[in-house]
Amino acid sequence: MTALNQTSGQNQTSAPLAAGFADPVQDAQRGFRTIMNAMARPGSLQALATGGLKPPAPLTPVVAAIALTLFDYDTPVWLDVPFARSEAVKTFLRFHTGAPIVSEPVEAGFALIADPAHLSSLGKFHQGTLEYPDRSATVILTGQTLSNEGPVHLSGPGIETETAFSTGPVSLAFWDQVKANNAQFPRGVDLIFAGSAEIAALPRSTMITVREA
Amino acid sequence: MTAQQKPLDEGEYNFAYLDEQTKRMIRRAILKGIAVPGYQVPFASREMPMPYGWGTGGVQVTASILGADDCLKVIDQGSDDTTNAVAIRGFFEKTAGVETTFETSKASIIQTRHRIPEKDLREDQIIVFQVPIPEPLRFLEPRETETRKMHALEEYGLMHVKLYEDIAKNGHIATTYAYPVLVNNRYVMDPSPTPKFDNPKIDKMAALQLYGAGREKRIYAIPPYTEVKSLDFEDYPFEVQKFDKPCGLCGAENVYLDEVILDDKGGRMFVCSDSDYCEERREAGHLGPMAADPNAMTLAGGTSDQHSEEPAR
Amino acid sequence: MYVAVKGGEKAIRNAHQLLTKRRRGDTGVPALTLDQIAEQLAISVARVMGEGSLYDEQLAALAIKQARGDLIEAAFLIRAYRTTLPRFGYSQPIDTGKMLVERRISATYKDLPGGQLLGPTFDYSHRLLDFALAAEADGEIEAPVRRTPIDEPMPRVTDLLDDEGLMEADPVSAEDAPVGDLTREPLSFPADRDLRLQNLARGDEGFLLSLAYSSQRGYGRTHPFTGEIRYGAVEVEFFAEELGFAVSLGTIKVTECQMVNQFQGTAKSSPKFTRGYGLVFGQVERKAMAMSMVDRALRWEELGEEQVAPVQDTEFVMSHSDNIQATGFVEHLKLPHYVDFQAELELVRRMRGEWFAAREAEEKASRNQKEAAE
């Protein structure tokens, strides 16, 4: 990579490249089972083993583990500004996954959000089509504090009756966006919330009720 | 090549056979399948070292979710000892070295063809179905281009017409297996060729259900506790097959039975299709009406012999 | 009992052991070597490489040996092996214009630049069993007289027609335009020509042959002339990113067939000749021809023709051309199905019961009616 390609002021490219999974086969399998369990049981908190990853900030070990588990050269990835500004993050993702990094949100299979409080809209990502709803994006929100208490109640496939759920930071309009996302089922994006050691997911099939305390 | 790929030596295969890129592709399809319950996700099914139609879809799904600490059970027709179940279990023993079992309650992953175990599955279990024709509308409309539109527009009239014609002609719905269901009130889905007896089990099941069709290149899923309704009419409600006899070996009632022909003079007996379930009941001291029959002794004896040969790992 | 084999594991092991023995046959007869198969059953080897989608004569020979000469089983072995190989990328397009030609014929011109070159062919041979071949030892084989290589280029016939504007232009796609690959992406419809050709190239020879035949008999609209068939060796090159230029990986032998079809023109397109294209590994000429005819038939939509025949039905053709898929699904009926059969048994018994009961009731009613009348 030449200096010309460096768009950011931070000169992180000279730092040695952080290692990937120590055991690519087993670490990816464990990562996937955790993500699958999270997606199959919306709102449940699932501890994610990170296989000793020490990715460059603002990537976190949990987000890096998700990326290494799911991304490859078949999955265009969109990064929000704080991620896109970091050459080290891009180099890490490109080297370990081979995923092309795209500038248009609608082209992405996965979106990595470092700053969820400023995520303006879920609608800018690929929503899938009625004929191919599977072509929609999966949006991964970083730095979340997750809990099974709070005003948001989840129901639908994967939930026996109802689950309380809260996460943050997210934007003020976020839960309205998630409701709108569910309303267009089977189209819509799927969400993964990455905490410091655990994750949760909200597929588009989950219904949201917000109850004021 | 990315850093996650490593070339294979000759005669040496990756854990659970599939390469990591293929597993990732299948894993992503599984996640989308879970997010849209009952929708068939296209995936780039690989050629497997077993023929299409012999469980390549189920095998690819299992290979993509399987981990070193899983315990795998493989059944075909409800039994662990049918030829294809033996072959598939052997495949994973060889390529993944995982623990295998005949016991439903011990398994973390159950791959099946044509049956669902009688014992209720738990939240920490996953059931993987082998699917020959994933499209429930296929025999009404052979074109993928057309059926895809029908699913998109939720146009399932054709299916209801077909079922209703059955009733008009025969007085009842003449579909006995692969009986179509409505998942989460949105997608009509083929539950694979399990007898309709098993349909109630997939409604609000605690375990995650994954369906793999290798030749037709489709994966679909039903998350735990999802509402799954067998299609029917108000005046002709869905009903399952009932057997008027209990299992000849263990005396179980309200289970699916196999008819075994004993001689050429019409002699027959009915025994549990779920061989593990039957065995557990017999071990607990339950006896069926034909347990003392010499033919029954052979059947039961064979089963428990095999059980003792269960591969120790 | 064959299903629910108790001790299934042992039975399978024994069956495979017996197969090993039967495959070898009488050990008094020398075993086949892979070289013998590759050299003397070259067209079988080529078919297995083509339908197995992997160019490797020795592996194809091994597969044929292991499959006891069952070519579909052999192609299946090759496919299953192929999927485990690491992928490094896609080769450069081969240039059949630069082929080292061993055979080249055209049915549309008596003579043409580069000439007609019959090469090794069954054509014009009298199909009489050659009992001399039944003798164990090889007789002397007279060295064939071959044309002295001429330095004349051998342009493709379609390029000659192209000069006059009579032939539809070969669609040129951008260098970096993505080419579909149905081994990496699930097939979806409509499928473009790149995917269709890939599907046909992997497709079953017999299936394509019958489809092509049906189009000649009126189930379709092709009126084909063999513009050219050429067979020979072409170089395969791979663009190495780290070197910045293409390197040769070696040569492969292929047969290319271009069928030329008269085309009356439609509102969309002027009258001209159109083409169908076939390309296969080795000298599998029959399949190359059939492929080019089916390819042309499948282009109906692009040329504004009507769809009237099975051979034009893209979804039907592409969904059923693969013999590995077809044989798997047909043969899976050998697997136990007794659970579903049990469900059907119960239903058919019940329906028969109802049918007989209804008939009895009917007869009784008509008897009563009769008695009442008397």
Short mmCIF file of C-alpha atoms in Angstrom, two decimals, chain A residues 21 24-26 28-30 32-33 35-37 39-42 67-75 94-99 109-110 130-138 156-160 185-186 188-190 192 203-205 207, chain B residues 2-6 14-15 20-21 23-25 27-28 30-32 34-37 39-42 64-70 108-109 122-126 144-145 148-149 151-153 184 186-187 206-208 210 223-226:
data_model
loop_
_atom_site.label_atom_id
_atom_site.label_comp_id
_atom_site.label_asym_id
_atom_site.label_seq_id
_atom_site.Cartn_x
_atom_site.Cartn_y
_atom_site.Cartn_z
CA PHE A 21 -7.93 -16.88 14.55
CA PRO A 24 -9.30 -20.96 11.91
CA VAL A 25 -11.48 -24.07 11.64
CA GLN A 26 -12.61 -24.54 15.24
CA ALA A 28 -14.90 -20.06 13.17
CA GLN A 29 -17.17 -22.98 14.00
CA ARG A 30 -17.60 -21.83 17.60
CA PHE A 32 -20.79 -19.38 14.00
CA ARG A 33 -22.70 -21.52 16.50
CA ILE A 35 -24.13 -16.25 16.06
CA MET A 36 -26.59 -18.91 14.92
CA ASN A 37 -27.92 -19.37 18.44
CA MET A 39 -30.18 -15.36 15.49
CA ALA A 40 -32.37 -18.36 16.33
CA ARG A 41 -33.22 -16.93 19.77
CA PRO A 42 -33.69 -13.20 19.20
CA ALA A 67 -16.12 -10.75 10.74
CA LEU A 68 -13.64 -13.60 10.52
CA THR A 69 -16.45 -16.09 10.96
CA LEU A 70 -18.77 -14.75 8.27
CA PHE A 71 -16.87 -12.56 5.80
CA ASP A 72 -14.94 -13.58 2.70
CA TYR A 73 -14.41 -12.40 -0.86
CA ASP A 74 -18.05 -13.15 -1.65
CA THR A 75 -19.36 -10.67 0.94
CA ARG A 94 -8.98 -7.32 3.80
CA PHE A 95 -6.10 -9.51 4.85
CA HIS A 96 -8.00 -11.90 7.08
CA THR A 97 -11.25 -12.16 5.13
CA GLY A 98 -10.58 -10.98 1.57
CA ALA A 99 -13.93 -9.16 1.70
CA GLY A 109 -23.90 -7.96 2.43
CA PHE A 110 -22.63 -6.88 5.83
CA LEU A 130 -39.84 -10.23 -2.17
CA GLU A 131 -38.50 -12.97 -4.45
CA TYR A 132 -35.06 -13.09 -2.79
CA PRO A 133 -35.40 -11.75 0.77
CA ASP A 134 -32.12 -13.53 1.63
CA ARG A 135 -30.18 -10.94 -0.35
CA SER A 136 -30.61 -8.31 2.35
CA ALA A 137 -27.79 -6.99 4.50
CA THR A 138 -26.81 -8.00 8.00
CA GLY A 156 -41.99 -13.97 17.24
CA PRO A 157 -40.03 -16.93 15.86
CA GLY A 158 -37.34 -18.13 18.25
CA ILE A 159 -39.07 -16.70 21.32
CA GLU A 160 -41.35 -18.91 23.40
CA PHE A 185 -41.18 -8.82 6.47
CA PRO A 186 -40.03 -10.95 4.63
CA GLY A 188 -35.60 -6.28 5.84
CA VAL A 189 -32.15 -6.30 7.37
CA ASP A 190 -30.98 -8.52 10.23
CA ILE A 192 -26.34 -8.28 15.33
CA PRO A 203 -33.66 -10.93 12.75
CA ARG A 204 -36.30 -9.09 10.71
CA SER A 205 -38.91 -11.61 11.88
CA MET A 207 -41.82 -8.13 16.56
CA THR B 2 -7.27 -15.43 1.91
CA ALA B 3 -5.43 -16.18 5.07
CA GLN B 4 -8.23 -18.48 6.19
CA GLN B 5 -7.72 -20.97 3.40
CA LYS B 6 -5.14 -23.65 3.40
CA ASN B 14 -10.67 -30.51 6.21
CA PHE B 15 -12.62 -31.01 9.47
CA GLU B 20 -13.87 -23.31 5.13
CA GLN B 21 -15.07 -21.09 2.27
CA LYS B 23 -18.84 -23.69 5.23
CA ARG B 24 -18.96 -19.89 5.45
CA MET B 25 -21.23 -19.73 2.40
CA ARG B 27 -23.44 -20.67 7.35
CA ARG B 28 -24.53 -17.37 5.85
CA ILE B 30 -28.44 -20.75 7.40
CA LEU B 31 -28.53 -17.35 9.14
CA LYS B 32 -30.75 -15.91 6.40
CA ILE B 34 -33.38 -18.49 10.33
CA ALA B 35 -34.19 -14.81 9.78
CA VAL B 36 -36.93 -15.67 7.26
CA PRO B 37 -38.52 -18.84 8.67
CA TYR B 39 -38.22 -19.31 3.06
CA GLN B 40 -35.92 -21.41 0.86
CA VAL B 41 -32.49 -19.76 0.64
CA PRO B 42 -30.58 -20.68 -2.55
CA SER B 64 -21.20 -26.51 8.49
CA ILE B 65 -22.58 -26.40 12.03
CA LEU B 66 -20.73 -29.36 13.54
CA GLY B 67 -18.02 -28.74 16.13
CA ALA B 68 -15.47 -30.97 17.78
CA ASP B 69 -17.53 -31.20 20.99
CA ASP B 70 -20.83 -32.08 19.33
CA SER B 108 -26.61 -32.27 20.27
CA ILE B 109 -27.25 -32.58 16.52
CA ARG B 122 -34.75 -29.75 23.75
CA GLU B 123 -33.60 -26.17 23.28
CA ASP B 124 -29.96 -27.23 23.19
CA GLN B 125 -30.54 -29.64 20.30
CA ILE B 126 -30.57 -29.04 16.55
CA GLU B 144 -38.99 -22.33 -10.21
CA THR B 145 -39.61 -18.96 -11.90
CA ARG B 148 -40.76 -18.08 -6.60
CA LYS B 149 -43.36 -15.48 -7.61
CA HIS B 151 -44.00 -17.30 -2.52
CA ALA B 152 -43.13 -13.63 -3.05
CA LEU B 153 -46.78 -12.65 -3.43
CA ASN B 184 -44.98 -18.16 11.04
CA ARG B 186 -46.21 -16.44 6.00
CA TYR B 187 -44.43 -19.15 3.99
CA ALA B 206 -37.94 -26.20 21.30
CA ALA B 207 -35.06 -27.23 19.05
CA LEU B 208 -33.82 -25.34 16.01
CA LEU B 210 -32.56 -26.80 9.70
CA PRO B 223 -36.34 -21.22 14.71
CA PRO B 224 -37.41 -22.64 18.09
CA TYR B 225 -41.02 -22.06 19.17
CA THR B 226 -42.11 -20.90 15.73
#
